[in-house]
CSV table of C-alpha atoms and ligand atoms in Angstrom, one decimal:
chain,number,residue,atom,x,y,z
H,2,MET,CA,54.0,-47.5,49.3
H,3,ARG,CA,52.2,-50.7,50.2
H,4,LYS,CA,52.4,-51.8,46.5
H,5,ARG,CA,56.0,-50.9,46.3
H,6,ILE,CA,57.0,-52.9,49.4
H,7,ASN,CA,55.0,-55.8,48.0
H,8,ILE,CA,56.8,-55.6,44.6
H,9,TYR,CA,60.2,-55.3,46.3
H,10,LEU,CA,59.6,-58.3,48.5
H,11,MET,CA,58.4,-60.4,45.6
H,12,ALA,CA,61.4,-59.3,43.4
H,13,ILE,CA,63.7,-60.3,46.2
H,14,ALA,CA,61.9,-63.7,46.5
H,15,SER,CA,62.1,-64.3,42.8
H,16,VAL,CA,65.8,-63.6,42.6
H,17,ALA,CA,66.4,-65.8,45.7
H,18,ILE,CA,64.4,-68.7,44.2
H,19,LEU,CA,66.2,-68.5,40.9
H,20,VAL,CA,69.7,-68.3,42.5
H,21,THR,CA,68.8,-71.3,44.8
H,22,MET,CA,67.6,-73.4,41.9
H,23,LEU,CA,70.7,-72.7,39.9
H,24,LEU,CA,72.9,-73.5,42.9
H,25,VAL,CA,71.0,-76.7,43.6
H,26,THR,CA,71.5,-77.8,39.9
H,27,VAL,CA,75.2,-77.1,40.1
H,28,VAL,CA,75.6,-78.9,43.4
H,29,TYR,CA,73.5,-81.8,42.2
H,30,TYR,CA,75.6,-82.1,39.0
H,31,ASP,CA,78.8,-82.2,41.1
H,32,VAL,CA,77.5,-85.0,43.3
H,33,PHE,CA,76.4,-86.8,40.1
H,34,LYS,CA,79.8,-86.4,38.6
H,35,LYS,CA,81.5,-87.8,41.7
H,36,GLN,CA,79.2,-90.7,41.7
H,37,VAL,CA,79.9,-91.6,38.1
H,38,PHE,CA,83.7,-91.5,38.7
H,39,GLU,CA,83.2,-93.6,41.9
H,40,ASP,CA,81.4,-96.2,39.7
H,41,LEU,CA,84.1,-96.1,37.1
H,42,ARG,CA,86.9,-96.5,39.7
H,43,THR,CA,85.1,-99.6,41.2
H,44,TYR,CA,84.7,-101.1,37.7
H,45,THR,CA,88.4,-100.5,36.9
H,46,GLN,CA,89.5,-102.0,40.2
H,47,VAL,CA,87.6,-105.2,39.3
H,48,LEU,CA,88.9,-105.2,35.7
H,49,LYS,CA,92.4,-104.7,37.0
H,50,MET,CA,92.2,-108.2,38.4
H,51,PHE,CA,91.9,-109.6,34.9
H,52,HIS,CA,94.9,-110.3,32.7
H,53,PRO,CA,95.0,-107.9,29.6
H,54,GLU,CA,94.8,-111.0,27.4
H,55,GLU,CA,91.5,-112.0,29.0
H,56,MET,CA,90.1,-108.6,28.5
H,57,MET,CA,91.1,-108.5,24.9
H,58,SER,CA,89.4,-111.8,24.3
H,59,GLY,CA,86.2,-110.1,25.6
H,60,GLN,CA,85.9,-112.4,28.6
H,61,ALA,CA,86.0,-109.6,31.1
H,62,VAL,CA,83.5,-107.1,29.7
H,63,GLN,CA,80.2,-107.6,27.9
H,64,THR,CA,80.4,-105.6,24.8
H,65,ASP,CA,76.8,-104.4,25.0
H,66,SER,CA,77.3,-102.9,28.4
H,67,ALA,CA,77.2,-99.1,28.7
H,68,LEU,CA,80.8,-99.3,29.9
H,69,ARG,CA,83.6,-98.8,27.4
H,70,VAL,CA,87.0,-100.2,28.2
H,71,THR,CA,90.2,-99.3,26.4
H,72,LEU,CA,93.7,-100.7,26.9
H,73,ILE,CA,96.5,-98.4,26.0
H,74,ALA,CA,100.2,-99.4,25.9
H,75,GLU,CA,102.9,-97.3,27.6
H,76,ASN,CA,103.7,-95.7,24.2
H,77,GLY,CA,100.1,-94.5,23.7
H,78,VAL,CA,99.2,-97.1,21.1
H,79,VAL,CA,95.6,-98.4,21.7
H,80,LEU,CA,95.7,-102.1,22.3
H,81,TYR,CA,92.1,-102.9,22.7
H,82,ASP,CA,88.7,-101.1,22.8
H,83,THR,CA,85.3,-102.6,23.5
H,84,GLU,CA,83.5,-100.4,21.0
H,85,VAL,CA,85.8,-99.7,18.1
H,86,ASP,CA,88.6,-101.5,16.4
H,87,ALA,CA,91.7,-100.6,18.2
H,88,LYS,CA,93.7,-100.2,15.0
H,89,SER,CA,91.5,-97.4,13.8
H,90,LEU,CA,92.2,-95.4,16.9
H,91,ASP,CA,95.0,-92.8,16.9
H,92,ASN,CA,97.7,-92.7,19.5
H,93,HIS,CA,96.2,-91.9,22.9
H,94,GLY,CA,99.6,-91.0,24.6
H,95,GLY,CA,98.7,-87.3,24.6
H,96,ARG,CA,95.2,-87.5,26.1
H,97,PRO,CA,95.1,-85.7,29.5
H,98,GLU,CA,93.6,-88.6,31.5
H,99,ILE,CA,96.3,-91.0,30.0
H,100,VAL,CA,99.2,-88.6,30.8
H,101,GLU,CA,97.9,-88.1,34.3
H,102,ALA,CA,97.5,-91.9,34.9
H,103,ALA,CA,101.0,-92.6,33.6
H,104,ARG,CA,102.4,-90.0,36.0
H,105,THR,CA,100.3,-90.5,39.1
H,106,GLY,CA,98.6,-93.9,38.7
H,107,GLU,CA,95.1,-92.6,37.9
H,108,GLY,CA,93.5,-89.8,35.8
H,109,THR,CA,90.0,-88.5,35.1
H,110,ILE,CA,88.4,-86.2,32.6
H,111,VAL,CA,84.9,-85.3,31.5
H,112,ARG,CA,84.4,-84.5,27.8
H,113,THR,CA,81.2,-82.6,27.1
H,114,SER,CA,79.6,-82.6,23.7
H,115,PRO,CA,79.3,-79.1,22.1
H,116,THR,CA,75.6,-79.0,22.8
H,117,PHE,CA,76.2,-79.8,26.5
H,118,ASN,CA,73.5,-82.4,26.6
H,119,LYS,CA,75.9,-85.4,26.7
H,120,SER,CA,79.1,-85.9,28.7
H,121,THR,CA,81.6,-88.7,28.6
H,122,PHE,CA,83.4,-89.6,31.8
H,123,TYR,CA,86.8,-91.1,31.5
H,124,TYR,CA,88.7,-92.9,34.3
H,125,ALA,CA,92.2,-94.2,33.6
H,126,ALA,CA,94.4,-96.3,35.8
H,127,ARG,CA,97.9,-97.6,35.4
H,128,MET,CA,98.3,-101.4,35.8
H,129,GLU,CA,101.4,-103.0,37.3
H,130,ASN,CA,102.7,-103.9,33.8
H,131,GLY,CA,102.5,-100.2,32.7
H,132,ILE,CA,99.5,-100.7,30.5
H,133,ILE,CA,96.8,-98.2,31.1
H,134,LEU,CA,93.3,-99.4,31.6
H,135,ARG,CA,90.7,-96.8,30.8
H,136,THR,CA,87.0,-97.1,31.4
H,137,SER,CA,84.4,-94.6,30.2
H,138,LYS,CA,80.8,-94.0,30.4
H,139,GLU,CA,78.4,-91.6,28.6
H,140,ALA,CA,75.9,-89.7,30.8
H,141,ASP,CA,73.6,-86.8,30.6
H,142,GLY,CA,75.3,-83.4,30.6
H,143,MET,CA,74.5,-80.5,32.9
H,144,VAL,CA,72.0,-79.0,30.5
H,145,SER,CA,70.1,-82.3,30.1
H,146,ILE,CA,70.0,-82.8,33.8
H,147,PHE,CA,68.7,-79.3,34.2
H,148,LEU,CA,66.1,-79.7,31.5
H,149,GLY,CA,65.1,-83.0,33.0
H,150,ALA,CA,64.6,-81.4,36.4
H,151,LEU,CA,62.9,-78.3,34.9
H,152,PRO,CA,59.3,-79.3,35.4
H,153,MET,CA,60.0,-80.1,39.1
H,154,ILE,CA,62.1,-76.9,39.4
H,155,LEU,CA,59.2,-74.9,38.0
H,156,LEU,CA,56.7,-76.5,40.2
H,157,MET,CA,58.8,-75.9,43.3
H,158,ALA,CA,59.5,-72.3,42.2
H,159,GLY,CA,55.8,-71.7,41.7
H,160,ALA,CA,55.0,-73.1,45.1
H,161,LEU,CA,57.8,-71.0,46.7
H,162,PHE,CA,56.6,-68.0,44.9
H,163,ALA,CA,53.1,-68.5,46.1
H,164,VAL,CA,54.4,-68.7,49.7
H,165,CYS,CA,56.4,-65.6,49.1
H,166,VAL,CA,53.4,-63.6,47.8
H,167,PHE,CA,51.5,-64.6,50.8
H,168,LEU,CA,54.3,-63.7,53.2
H,169,ALA,CA,54.9,-60.4,51.4
H,170,ARG,CA,51.2,-59.5,51.8
H,171,TYR,CA,51.3,-60.5,55.4
H,172,LEU,CA,54.5,-58.6,56.2
H,173,THR,CA,53.5,-55.5,54.3
H,174,LYS,CA,50.2,-55.5,56.2
H,175,ARG,CA,52.0,-55.8,59.5
H,176,LEU,CA,54.3,-52.9,58.5
H,177,ILE,CA,51.5,-50.6,57.3
H,178,VAL,CA,48.6,-51.3,59.7
H,179,PRO,CA,50.2,-49.5,62.7
H,180,ILE,CA,51.0,-46.5,60.5
H,181,ASP,CA,47.4,-46.4,59.1
H,182,GLN,CA,46.0,-46.7,62.6
H,183,LEU,CA,48.3,-44.0,63.9
H,184,ALA,CA,47.2,-41.6,61.2
H,185,LYS,CA,43.6,-42.1,62.2
H,186,GLN,CA,44.2,-41.8,65.9
H,187,LEU,CA,46.7,-39.0,65.9
H,188,ASP,CA,44.3,-36.7,67.7
H,189,THR,CA,43.1,-39.1,70.3
H,190,ASN,CA,45.6,-40.1,73.0
H,191,GLU,CA,44.6,-43.8,72.5
H,192,GLU,CA,47.6,-46.1,72.5
H,193,VAL,CA,48.3,-47.7,69.1
H,194,LYS,CA,50.3,-50.9,69.1
H,195,ILE,CA,53.5,-50.0,67.2
H,196,TYR,CA,56.8,-51.6,66.8
H,197,LYS,CA,59.9,-50.3,68.5
H,198,GLU,CA,61.5,-48.7,65.4
H,199,LEU,CA,58.5,-46.6,64.9
H,200,GLN,CA,58.4,-45.2,68.4
H,201,PRO,CA,60.8,-42.1,67.9
H,202,PHE,CA,59.1,-41.3,64.7
H,203,VAL,CA,55.7,-41.4,66.4
H,204,GLN,CA,56.9,-39.3,69.3
H,205,THR,CA,58.2,-36.6,67.0
H,206,ILE,CA,55.0,-36.6,64.9
H,207,ARG,CA,52.8,-36.4,68.0
H,208,GLN,CA,54.9,-33.6,69.4
H,209,GLN,CA,54.8,-31.7,66.2
H,210,HIS,CA,51.1,-32.3,65.9
H,211,GLU,CA,50.5,-31.0,69.4
H,212,ASN,CA,52.7,-28.0,68.7
H,213,ILE,CA,50.7,-27.2,65.6
H,214,LEU,CA,47.4,-27.5,67.4
H,215,GLN,CA,48.7,-25.4,70.3
H,216,SER,CA,50.0,-22.6,68.0
H,217,ALA,CA,46.7,-22.7,66.1
H,218,ARG,CA,44.9,-22.3,69.5
H,219,ILE,CA,47.2,-19.5,70.5
H,220,ARG,CA,46.7,-17.7,67.2
H,221,GLN,CA,42.9,-18.1,67.5
H,222,ASP,CA,42.9,-16.7,71.1
H,223,PHE,CA,45.2,-13.9,69.9
H,224,THR,CA,42.9,-12.9,67.1
H,225,ALA,CA,39.9,-12.9,69.4
H,226,ASN,CA,41.8,-10.8,72.0
H,227,VAL,CA,43.1,-8.4,69.4
H,228,SER,CA,39.5,-7.8,68.1
H,229,HIS,CA,38.3,-7.3,71.6
H,230,GLU,CA,41.1,-5.0,72.6
H,231,LEU,CA,40.7,-2.8,69.4
H,232,LYS,CA,36.9,-2.7,69.8
H,233,THR,CA,37.0,-1.0,73.2
H,234,PRO,CA,38.8,2.2,72.4
H,235,LEU,CA,37.1,2.4,69.0
H,236,THR,CA,33.6,2.1,70.6
H,237,SER,CA,34.6,5.0,73.0
H,238,ILE,CA,35.8,7.1,70.1
H,239,SER,CA,32.7,6.5,68.1
H,240,GLY,CA,30.4,7.1,71.1
H,241,TYR,CA,32.0,10.5,72.0
H,242,ALA,CA,32.1,11.6,68.4
H,243,GLU,CA,28.4,10.7,68.1
H,244,LEU,CA,27.6,12.8,71.1
H,245,ILE,CA,29.4,15.8,69.7
H,246,GLU,CA,27.8,15.3,66.4
H,247,SER,CA,24.3,15.2,67.8
H,248,GLY,CA,24.9,18.7,69.3
H,249,MET,CA,23.7,17.6,72.7
H,250,ALA,CA,26.9,18.2,74.5
H,251,ASP,CA,27.8,21.7,75.7
H,252,GLU,CA,31.2,23.2,75.2
H,253,LYS,CA,32.6,21.9,78.5
H,254,ASP,CA,31.5,18.4,77.6
H,255,VAL,CA,32.9,18.7,74.1
H,256,GLN,CA,36.3,19.6,75.6
H,257,ARG,CA,36.1,16.5,77.8
H,258,PHE,CA,35.0,14.2,75.0
H,259,VAL,CA,37.8,15.5,72.7
H,260,VAL,CA,40.3,14.6,75.4
H,261,GLU,CA,38.8,11.1,75.7
H,262,ILE,CA,38.8,10.7,71.9
H,263,HIS,CA,42.5,11.7,71.8
H,264,LYS,CA,43.4,9.3,74.7
H,265,ASN,CA,41.6,6.4,73.1
H,266,SER,CA,43.0,7.0,69.7
H,267,LYS,CA,46.5,7.1,71.2
H,268,ARG,CA,45.7,3.8,73.0
H,269,LEU,CA,44.6,2.4,69.7
H,270,LEU,CA,47.8,3.4,68.0
H,271,THR,CA,49.9,1.9,70.8
H,272,LEU,CA,48.0,-1.3,70.6
H,273,ILE,CA,48.4,-1.5,66.8
H,274,ASN,CA,52.1,-0.7,67.1
H,275,ASP,CA,52.6,-3.5,69.7
H,276,ILE,CA,50.6,-6.0,67.6
H,277,ILE,CA,52.6,-5.1,64.5
H,278,ARG,CA,55.9,-5.4,66.5
H,279,LEU,CA,54.8,-8.9,67.8
H,280,SER,CA,54.1,-10.2,64.3
H,281,GLU,CA,57.3,-8.8,63.0
H,282,LEU,CA,59.2,-10.6,65.8
H,283,ASP,CA,57.3,-13.8,64.9
H,284,VAL,CA,58.8,-13.8,61.4
H,285,ILE,CA,62.2,-12.5,62.5
H,286,GLY,CA,64.9,-14.6,60.8
H,287,GLU,CA,68.4,-14.5,59.5
H,288,GLU,CA,68.3,-10.9,58.3
H,289,THR,CA,68.3,-9.7,61.9
H,290,GLN,CA,71.6,-7.9,62.6
H,291,TYR,CA,73.5,-8.7,65.7
H,292,GLU,CA,76.5,-6.7,66.8
H,293,GLN,CA,78.7,-6.1,69.8
H,294,LEU,CA,76.8,-3.6,72.0
H,295,ASN,CA,77.6,-1.8,75.2
H,296,LEU,CA,74.5,-2.9,77.1
H,297,SER,CA,75.2,-0.4,79.9
H,298,GLU,CA,75.2,2.5,77.5
H,299,ILE,CA,71.8,1.4,76.1
H,300,ALA,CA,70.5,1.0,79.7
H,301,ARG,CA,71.8,4.4,80.8
H,302,THR,CA,70.2,6.1,77.8
H,303,CYS,CA,66.9,4.3,78.5
H,304,VAL,CA,67.0,5.4,82.2
H,305,GLU,CA,67.6,9.0,81.1
H,306,MET,CA,64.8,8.9,78.6
H,307,LEU,CA,62.3,7.6,81.2
H,308,GLN,CA,63.4,10.1,83.9
H,309,MET,CA,60.4,12.5,83.2
H,310,ASN,CA,57.9,9.6,83.1
H,311,ALA,CA,59.2,8.3,86.4
H,312,GLU,CA,58.9,11.8,88.0
H,313,LYS,CA,55.3,11.9,86.9
H,314,HIS,CA,54.7,8.7,88.8
H,315,GLN,CA,56.8,10.0,91.7
H,316,VAL,CA,59.3,7.2,91.2
H,317,LYS,CA,63.1,7.5,91.3
H,318,ILE,CA,64.9,5.7,88.5
H,319,GLN,CA,68.7,5.1,88.4
H,320,PHE,CA,71.4,3.2,86.6
H,321,LEU,CA,74.2,1.3,88.3
H,322,GLY,CA,77.0,-0.8,86.7
H,323,GLU,CA,80.0,-1.0,84.6
H,324,ASN,CA,80.4,-1.3,80.8
H,325,CYS,CA,79.5,-4.7,79.6
H,326,PHE,CA,79.3,-5.9,76.0
H,327,VAL,CA,76.8,-8.4,74.5
H,328,THR,CA,76.1,-9.6,70.9
H,329,ALA,CA,72.7,-8.3,70.3
H,330,ASN,CA,70.3,-6.4,68.0
H,331,LYS,CA,70.3,-2.7,69.1
H,332,GLU,CA,66.6,-2.0,68.4
H,333,MET,CA,65.5,-5.1,70.3
H,334,MET,CA,67.7,-4.2,73.3
H,335,GLU,CA,66.2,-0.7,73.5
H,336,GLU,CA,62.7,-2.3,73.3
H,337,LEU,CA,63.6,-4.8,76.0
H,338,LEU,CA,64.9,-2.2,78.3
H,339,TYR,CA,62.1,0.2,77.6
H,340,ASN,CA,59.4,-2.4,78.3
H,341,LEU,CA,61.0,-3.6,81.5
H,342,CYS,CA,61.7,-0.1,82.9
H,343,ASP,CA,58.3,1.2,81.9
H,344,ASN,CA,56.6,-1.7,83.8
H,345,ALA,CA,58.8,-1.1,86.8
H,346,ILE,CA,57.7,2.6,86.9
H,347,ARG,CA,54.0,1.9,86.1
H,348,TYR,CA,53.6,-0.9,88.7
H,349,ASN,CA,55.5,1.0,91.4
H,350,LYS,CA,54.4,2.8,94.5
H,351,LYS,CA,54.6,6.5,95.2
H,352,GLY,CA,58.1,7.3,96.4
H,353,GLY,CA,59.4,4.0,95.1
H,354,THR,CA,62.6,3.4,93.1
H,355,VAL,CA,63.6,1.6,90.0
H,356,THR,CA,67.2,0.4,89.7
H,357,VAL,CA,68.7,-0.7,86.4
H,358,SER,CA,72.0,-2.5,86.6
H,359,VAL,CA,74.3,-4.4,84.3
H,360,ARG,CA,77.0,-6.7,85.7
H,361,GLU,CA,79.4,-9.4,84.5
H,362,GLU,CA,79.3,-12.9,86.0
H,363,THR,CA,81.5,-15.9,85.2
H,364,LYS,CA,79.3,-17.2,82.3
H,365,ASP,CA,76.9,-14.3,81.6
H,366,ILE,CA,76.2,-10.6,81.4
H,367,VAL,CA,73.3,-9.9,83.7
H,368,LEU,CA,70.8,-7.1,83.2
H,369,ALA,CA,68.6,-6.5,86.2
H,370,VAL,CA,65.6,-4.2,86.5
H,371,GLN,CA,64.5,-4.0,90.1
H,372,ASP,CA,61.6,-2.1,91.5
H,373,THR,CA,60.0,-1.5,94.9
H,374,GLY,CA,56.5,-1.8,93.4
H,375,ILE,CA,53.4,-3.8,94.0
H,376,GLY,CA,55.0,-7.1,93.1
H,377,ILE,CA,53.4,-10.1,91.4
H,378,SER,CA,51.9,-13.1,93.2
H,379,LYS,CA,53.1,-16.6,92.4
H,380,GLU,CA,50.0,-17.7,90.5
H,381,HIS,CA,50.4,-14.8,88.0
H,382,GLN,CA,54.2,-15.0,87.6
H,383,GLU,CA,54.1,-17.7,84.9
H,384,ARG,CA,51.3,-16.1,82.9
H,385,ILE,CA,52.3,-12.4,82.6
H,386,PHE,CA,54.4,-13.2,79.6
H,387,GLU,CA,51.3,-14.4,77.7
H,388,ARG,CA,49.8,-12.0,75.2
H,389,PHE,CA,47.2,-9.7,76.7
H,390,TYR,CA,47.5,-11.2,80.2
H,391,ARG,CA,47.3,-8.6,82.9
H,392,VAL,CA,47.1,-9.0,86.7
H,393,ASP,CA,45.1,-5.8,87.2
H,394,LYS,CA,43.5,-4.8,83.9
H,395,SER,CA,42.3,-1.3,84.9
H,396,ARG,CA,45.7,-0.4,86.3
H,397,SER,CA,47.4,-1.6,83.1
H,398,LYS,CA,45.0,0.4,81.0
H,399,SER,CA,45.0,3.6,83.0
H,400,THR,CA,48.8,3.7,82.7
H,401,GLY,CA,48.7,3.0,79.0
H,402,GLY,CA,49.5,-0.7,79.0
H,403,THR,CA,48.6,-3.0,76.2
H,404,GLY,CA,49.2,-6.4,77.8
H,405,LEU,CA,51.8,-7.1,75.1
H,406,GLY,CA,55.0,-5.6,76.6
H,407,LEU,CA,56.2,-8.8,78.3
H,408,ALA,CA,55.2,-10.9,75.3
H,409,ILE,CA,57.5,-8.8,73.2
H,410,VAL,CA,60.2,-9.1,75.9
H,411,LYS,CA,59.9,-12.9,75.9
H,412,HIS,CA,60.3,-12.9,72.1
H,413,ILE,CA,63.4,-10.8,72.2
H,414,ILE,CA,65.0,-12.9,74.9
H,415,ALA,CA,64.3,-16.1,72.9
H,416,SER,CA,65.8,-14.7,69.7
H,417,HIS,CA,69.0,-13.7,71.7
H,418,LYS,CA,69.1,-17.2,73.3
H,419,ALA,CA,69.1,-15.4,76.6
H,420,ARG,CA,67.4,-16.5,79.8
H,421,LEU,CA,64.9,-14.6,82.0
H,422,GLU,CA,64.4,-14.9,85.7
H,423,LEU,CA,61.6,-13.3,87.7
H,424,ILE,CA,61.9,-12.7,91.4
H,425,SER,CA,58.8,-11.0,92.9
H,426,GLU,CA,57.1,-10.6,96.2
H,427,PRO,CA,53.6,-9.0,96.4
H,428,GLY,CA,53.9,-5.6,98.1
H,429,GLU,CA,57.7,-5.7,98.1
H,430,GLY,CA,58.7,-5.3,94.5
H,431,THR,CA,59.9,-7.2,91.4
H,432,THR,CA,63.3,-7.9,89.9
H,433,MET,CA,63.6,-9.0,86.3
H,434,LEU,CA,66.9,-10.6,85.5
H,435,VAL,CA,68.1,-11.2,81.9
H,436,TYR,CA,71.1,-13.5,81.4
H,437,PHE,CA,73.0,-13.1,78.1
H,438,LYS,CA,75.5,-15.8,77.4
H,439,LYS,CA,79.1,-14.5,77.1
N,501,ADP,P1,51.0,-4.2,80.3
N,501,ADP,O1,51.0,-3.4,79.1
N,501,ADP,O2,49.7,-4.5,80.9
N,501,ADP,O3,52.0,-3.6,81.3
N,501,ADP,P2,52.9,-6.4,80.1
N,501,ADP,O4,52.9,-7.5,79.2
N,501,ADP,O5,54.0,-5.4,80.1
N,501,ADP,O6,51.5,-5.6,79.8
N,501,ADP,O7,52.8,-7.0,81.5
N,501,ADP,C1,51.8,-7.9,81.8
N,501,ADP,C2,51.3,-7.8,83.3
N,501,ADP,O8,52.3,-8.1,84.1
N,501,ADP,C3,50.9,-6.4,83.6
N,501,ADP,O9,49.6,-6.1,83.3
N,501,ADP,C4,51.2,-6.4,85.1
N,501,ADP,O10,50.0,-6.9,85.8
N,501,ADP,C5,52.3,-7.4,85.3
N,501,ADP,N1,53.6,-6.7,85.5
N,501,ADP,C6,54.5,-6.5,84.6
N,501,ADP,N2,55.6,-5.9,85.1
N,501,ADP,C7,55.4,-5.8,86.4
N,501,ADP,C8,56.1,-5.2,87.5
N,501,ADP,N3,57.4,-4.7,87.4
N,501,ADP,N4,55.6,-5.2,88.8
N,501,ADP,C9,54.3,-5.7,88.9
N,501,ADP,N5,53.6,-6.3,87.9
N,501,ADP,C10,54.1,-6.3,86.7
C-alpha cells in the first residue's frame, strides 16, 4: 500500500509538472507574440511620419535591419519592399493583414513555417493617403522557443520531481505510521496519535477486537465449565459402578447405587441436551421459521404440562390472560415458557404460587411469569443469565438444574428482538417479564 500511495503521488506530481511546463510555454509564447507586435506597431508609427517617396529611396529604413518594410497601393500592387524587388511580388490585395488594414486601419498576422521553428509577424497600417505600410519581422516559432527552453525546463522539472519524491515519501509516512503503530498497540490501551479521519475506523476495530477477545474468553470459560459439569456426574456413575463391580456392596446398597447411577446419567443427558441446544441457538440464522402464534395458547399448554411437577413441589400454577398473537418460532416459545415456569416452580416455597399471564400493551405483547418464591438478590440478578451461573448450586442441582436454562432464554429473547425485565425481591418472589414488539 505504501508503495502504491508513493507511486500515485509521484504520478500526480509528474502529470502536474508536465501540464504546468506546457502551459508556461504557451503563456510565454503569447506574451512574446504580443511584444513582437508591439515593437512592429511602434516602428510603423515612426515610419508613418516619413513620406512614401522617402521610404522608397531607402532613407527611412536600413536595408540590413531585421525589419522588412513593404508599401502596398490601395489596389494591392506592391510599390516597394526592402528585401525583394517590388515588381517581382504578386498582388498583395488578398492578404488577410492587408484586407484587415484597408478595412479597419490596422491588421496583423503570424505566418508559421511548416516546421514550426520560424514565424513571421506582419503588422499592416493604412496611411492617410490610402497606401498600406506593412512591417514584418521573422522570429523563433513556438517549437524553437520550447526547444530553446528545454534544458531549463528539464532542470526545473527534475528539481520539482525531486521535491515531489521527498514530499510523497514524507506524506506516505505520515499516513502510514499511525496505522502501523495502531496495529502493534491494538491490545494495549495506550493512546496512539492518529488523525481525525481515522478515529471512527479505529473505534470500530478496537470494539471488534474487544468483542473477539471477549467471546474467545467466554468460549474458553464455557469449555472449562462444560468439562467440569460433565465430569461430576460421570465420576459418580463410574464410582458407583465400580463399587457394584467389586462385589463389596450388598443388595440394598446395589439398589441405592443403581438409583444414583440412573439419576446421574439422567443429569448428564439433560446437561448434554442443554449444551447442544445452546450451540444450536448460537448458529441460528435465516432458516429459523417465524410465524404468527397465539402466545396464550402455548403458555396455557405449558402450564398444564407442568401441573404435576408443580404439585410435586407443592406449588400452585395457573394461567391468566387473553389471546395474544406474536411473530415467533414455536419451538423456541415453548422452550422459553418451559424454562421460566420450571424455574418459578423449582425456586418457589412450599404452598407458593406461579402465575403465568399474557397481556397486550400499547406497543408490546407482554408475557409475565410470576412466582412467590425465594427471589434473587440484586448482586445476582445481572449474572443469572450467564452460562452455568447459579445462586445456590446445590438447590439447582438437587432440582435437576443445569445452570443453562436462563442462558437459553436470553438467546431466544435476543433472536426474537424481544426485551426481558426482571423484578425480584429476596424472600418475596420473582417476576420475569418478556416484551414482544407488536
Ligand atoms: P438452573 O438450571 O440452575 O435453574 P438457570 O439458568 O435456569 O439455571 O438459572 C440460573 C440461576 O438463577 C438459578 O440457579 C437460580 O439461582 C436463579 N433463578 C432462576 N430463576 C429463578 C427464580 N424464579 N427465582 C429464584 N431464582 C431463580
